[in-house]
Short mmCIF file of C-alpha atoms in Angstrom, two decimals:
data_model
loop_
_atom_site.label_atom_id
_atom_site.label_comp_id
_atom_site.label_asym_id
_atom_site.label_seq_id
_atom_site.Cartn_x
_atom_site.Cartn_y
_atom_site.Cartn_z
CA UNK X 1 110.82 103.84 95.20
CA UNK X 2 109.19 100.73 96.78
CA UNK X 3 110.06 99.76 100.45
CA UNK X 4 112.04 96.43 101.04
CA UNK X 5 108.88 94.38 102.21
CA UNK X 6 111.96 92.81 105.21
CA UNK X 7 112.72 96.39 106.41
CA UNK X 8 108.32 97.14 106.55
CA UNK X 9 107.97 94.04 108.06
CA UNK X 10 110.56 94.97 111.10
CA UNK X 11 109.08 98.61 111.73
CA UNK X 12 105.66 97.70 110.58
CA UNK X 13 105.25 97.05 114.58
CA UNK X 14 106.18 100.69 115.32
CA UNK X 15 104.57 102.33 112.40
CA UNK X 16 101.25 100.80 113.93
CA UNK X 17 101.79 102.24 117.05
CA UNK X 18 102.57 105.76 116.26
CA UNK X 19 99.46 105.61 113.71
CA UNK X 20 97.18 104.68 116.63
CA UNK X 21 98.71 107.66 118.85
CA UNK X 22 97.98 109.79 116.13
CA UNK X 23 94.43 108.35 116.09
CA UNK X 24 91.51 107.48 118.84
CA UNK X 25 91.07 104.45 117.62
CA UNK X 26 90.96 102.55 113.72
CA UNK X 27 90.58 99.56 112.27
CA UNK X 28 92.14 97.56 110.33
CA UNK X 29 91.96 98.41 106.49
CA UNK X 30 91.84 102.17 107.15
CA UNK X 31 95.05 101.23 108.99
CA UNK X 32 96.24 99.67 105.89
CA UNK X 33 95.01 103.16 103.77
CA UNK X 34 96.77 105.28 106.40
CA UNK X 35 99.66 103.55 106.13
CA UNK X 36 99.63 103.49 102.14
CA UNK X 37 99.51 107.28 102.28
CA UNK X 38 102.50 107.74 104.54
CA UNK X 39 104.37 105.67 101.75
CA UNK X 40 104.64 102.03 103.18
CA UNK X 41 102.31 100.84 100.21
CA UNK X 42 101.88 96.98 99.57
CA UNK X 43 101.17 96.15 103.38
CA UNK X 44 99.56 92.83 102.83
CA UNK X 45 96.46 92.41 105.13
CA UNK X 46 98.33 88.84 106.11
CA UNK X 47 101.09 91.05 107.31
CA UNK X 48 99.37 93.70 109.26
CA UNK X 49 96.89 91.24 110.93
CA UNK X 50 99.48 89.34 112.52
CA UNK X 51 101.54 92.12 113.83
CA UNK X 52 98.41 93.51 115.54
CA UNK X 53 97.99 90.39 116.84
CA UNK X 54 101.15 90.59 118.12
CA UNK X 55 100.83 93.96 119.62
CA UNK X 56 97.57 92.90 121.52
CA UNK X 57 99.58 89.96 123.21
CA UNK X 58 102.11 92.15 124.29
CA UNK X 59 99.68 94.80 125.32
CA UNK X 60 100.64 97.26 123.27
CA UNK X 61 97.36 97.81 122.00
CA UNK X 62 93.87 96.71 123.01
CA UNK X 63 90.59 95.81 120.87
CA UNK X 64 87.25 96.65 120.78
CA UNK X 65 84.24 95.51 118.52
CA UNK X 66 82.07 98.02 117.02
CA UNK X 67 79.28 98.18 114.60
CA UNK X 68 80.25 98.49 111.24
CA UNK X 69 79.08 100.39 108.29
CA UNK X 70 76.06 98.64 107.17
CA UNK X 71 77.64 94.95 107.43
CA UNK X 72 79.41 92.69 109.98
CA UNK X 73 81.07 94.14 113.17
CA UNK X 74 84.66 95.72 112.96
CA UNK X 75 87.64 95.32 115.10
CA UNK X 76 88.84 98.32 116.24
CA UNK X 77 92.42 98.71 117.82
CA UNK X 78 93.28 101.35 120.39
CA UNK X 79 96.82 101.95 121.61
CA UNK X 80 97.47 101.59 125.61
CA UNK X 81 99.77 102.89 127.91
CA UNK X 82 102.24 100.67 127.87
CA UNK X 83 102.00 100.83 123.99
CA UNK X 84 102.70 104.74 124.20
CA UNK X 85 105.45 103.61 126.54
CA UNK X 86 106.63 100.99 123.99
CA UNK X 87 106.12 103.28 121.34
CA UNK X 88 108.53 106.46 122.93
CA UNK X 89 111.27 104.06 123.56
CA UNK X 90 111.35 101.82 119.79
CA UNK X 91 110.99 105.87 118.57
CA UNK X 92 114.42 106.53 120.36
CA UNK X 93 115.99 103.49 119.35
CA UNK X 94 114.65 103.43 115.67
CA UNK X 95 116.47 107.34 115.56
CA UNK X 96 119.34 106.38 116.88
CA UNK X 97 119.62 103.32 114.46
CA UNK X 98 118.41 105.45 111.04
CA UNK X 99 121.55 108.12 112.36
CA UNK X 100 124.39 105.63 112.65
CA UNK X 101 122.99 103.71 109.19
CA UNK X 102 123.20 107.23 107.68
CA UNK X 103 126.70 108.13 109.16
CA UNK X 104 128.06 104.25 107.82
CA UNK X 105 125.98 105.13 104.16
CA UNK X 106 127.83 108.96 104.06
CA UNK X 107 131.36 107.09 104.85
CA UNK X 108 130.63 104.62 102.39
CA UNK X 109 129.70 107.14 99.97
CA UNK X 110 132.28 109.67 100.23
CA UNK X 111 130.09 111.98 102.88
CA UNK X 112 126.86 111.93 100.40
CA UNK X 113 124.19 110.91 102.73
#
């Protein structure tokens, strides 16, 4: 079943964060592929760019340049502290949000959740 691309787009954000705790460092199309495997397929580079633009302004995540394999440099994207921060407290609020959405969908649905 494919994703609404309005609901990716609003946890995209915190998906990228917990992806780059999970991870030392990546860059950006193996950030894509990582995210493709934990089912948010059809993140479109002109999403994902922006939203680690984003991240970087807010200082959620900082960049470094590294060689790449056999061509051009890559931009690499690390998570900071204050993204870890970020990231523990949207994780809170993003469970607390998917429980009451499921408790409304169960009501709605006769307590089939």
């Amino acid at each position: 079943m494919a994703v609404n691309t309005s609901w990716t787009r609003a946890v995209l954000p915190l998906c990228l964060l917990g992806v780059l705790d999970a991870e030392e460092k990546n860059y950006g199309y193996a950030l894509l592929n990582r995210l493709g495997e934990a089912g948010l397929e059809g993140v479109k580079p002109a999403t994902l760019y922006p939203a680690l633009t984003r991240l970087e302004e807010e200082g959620a995540v900082e960049i470094e340049w590294g060689a790449g394999e056999g061509g051009p440099g890559r931009k690499y994207y690390r998570i900071t502290e204050e993204g870890r921060k970020r990231l523990r407290r949207d994780s809170a609020a993003w469970r607390d949000l998917n429980s009451t959405v499921a408790s409304l969908l169960g009501d709605l649905t006769g307590g089939e959740s």
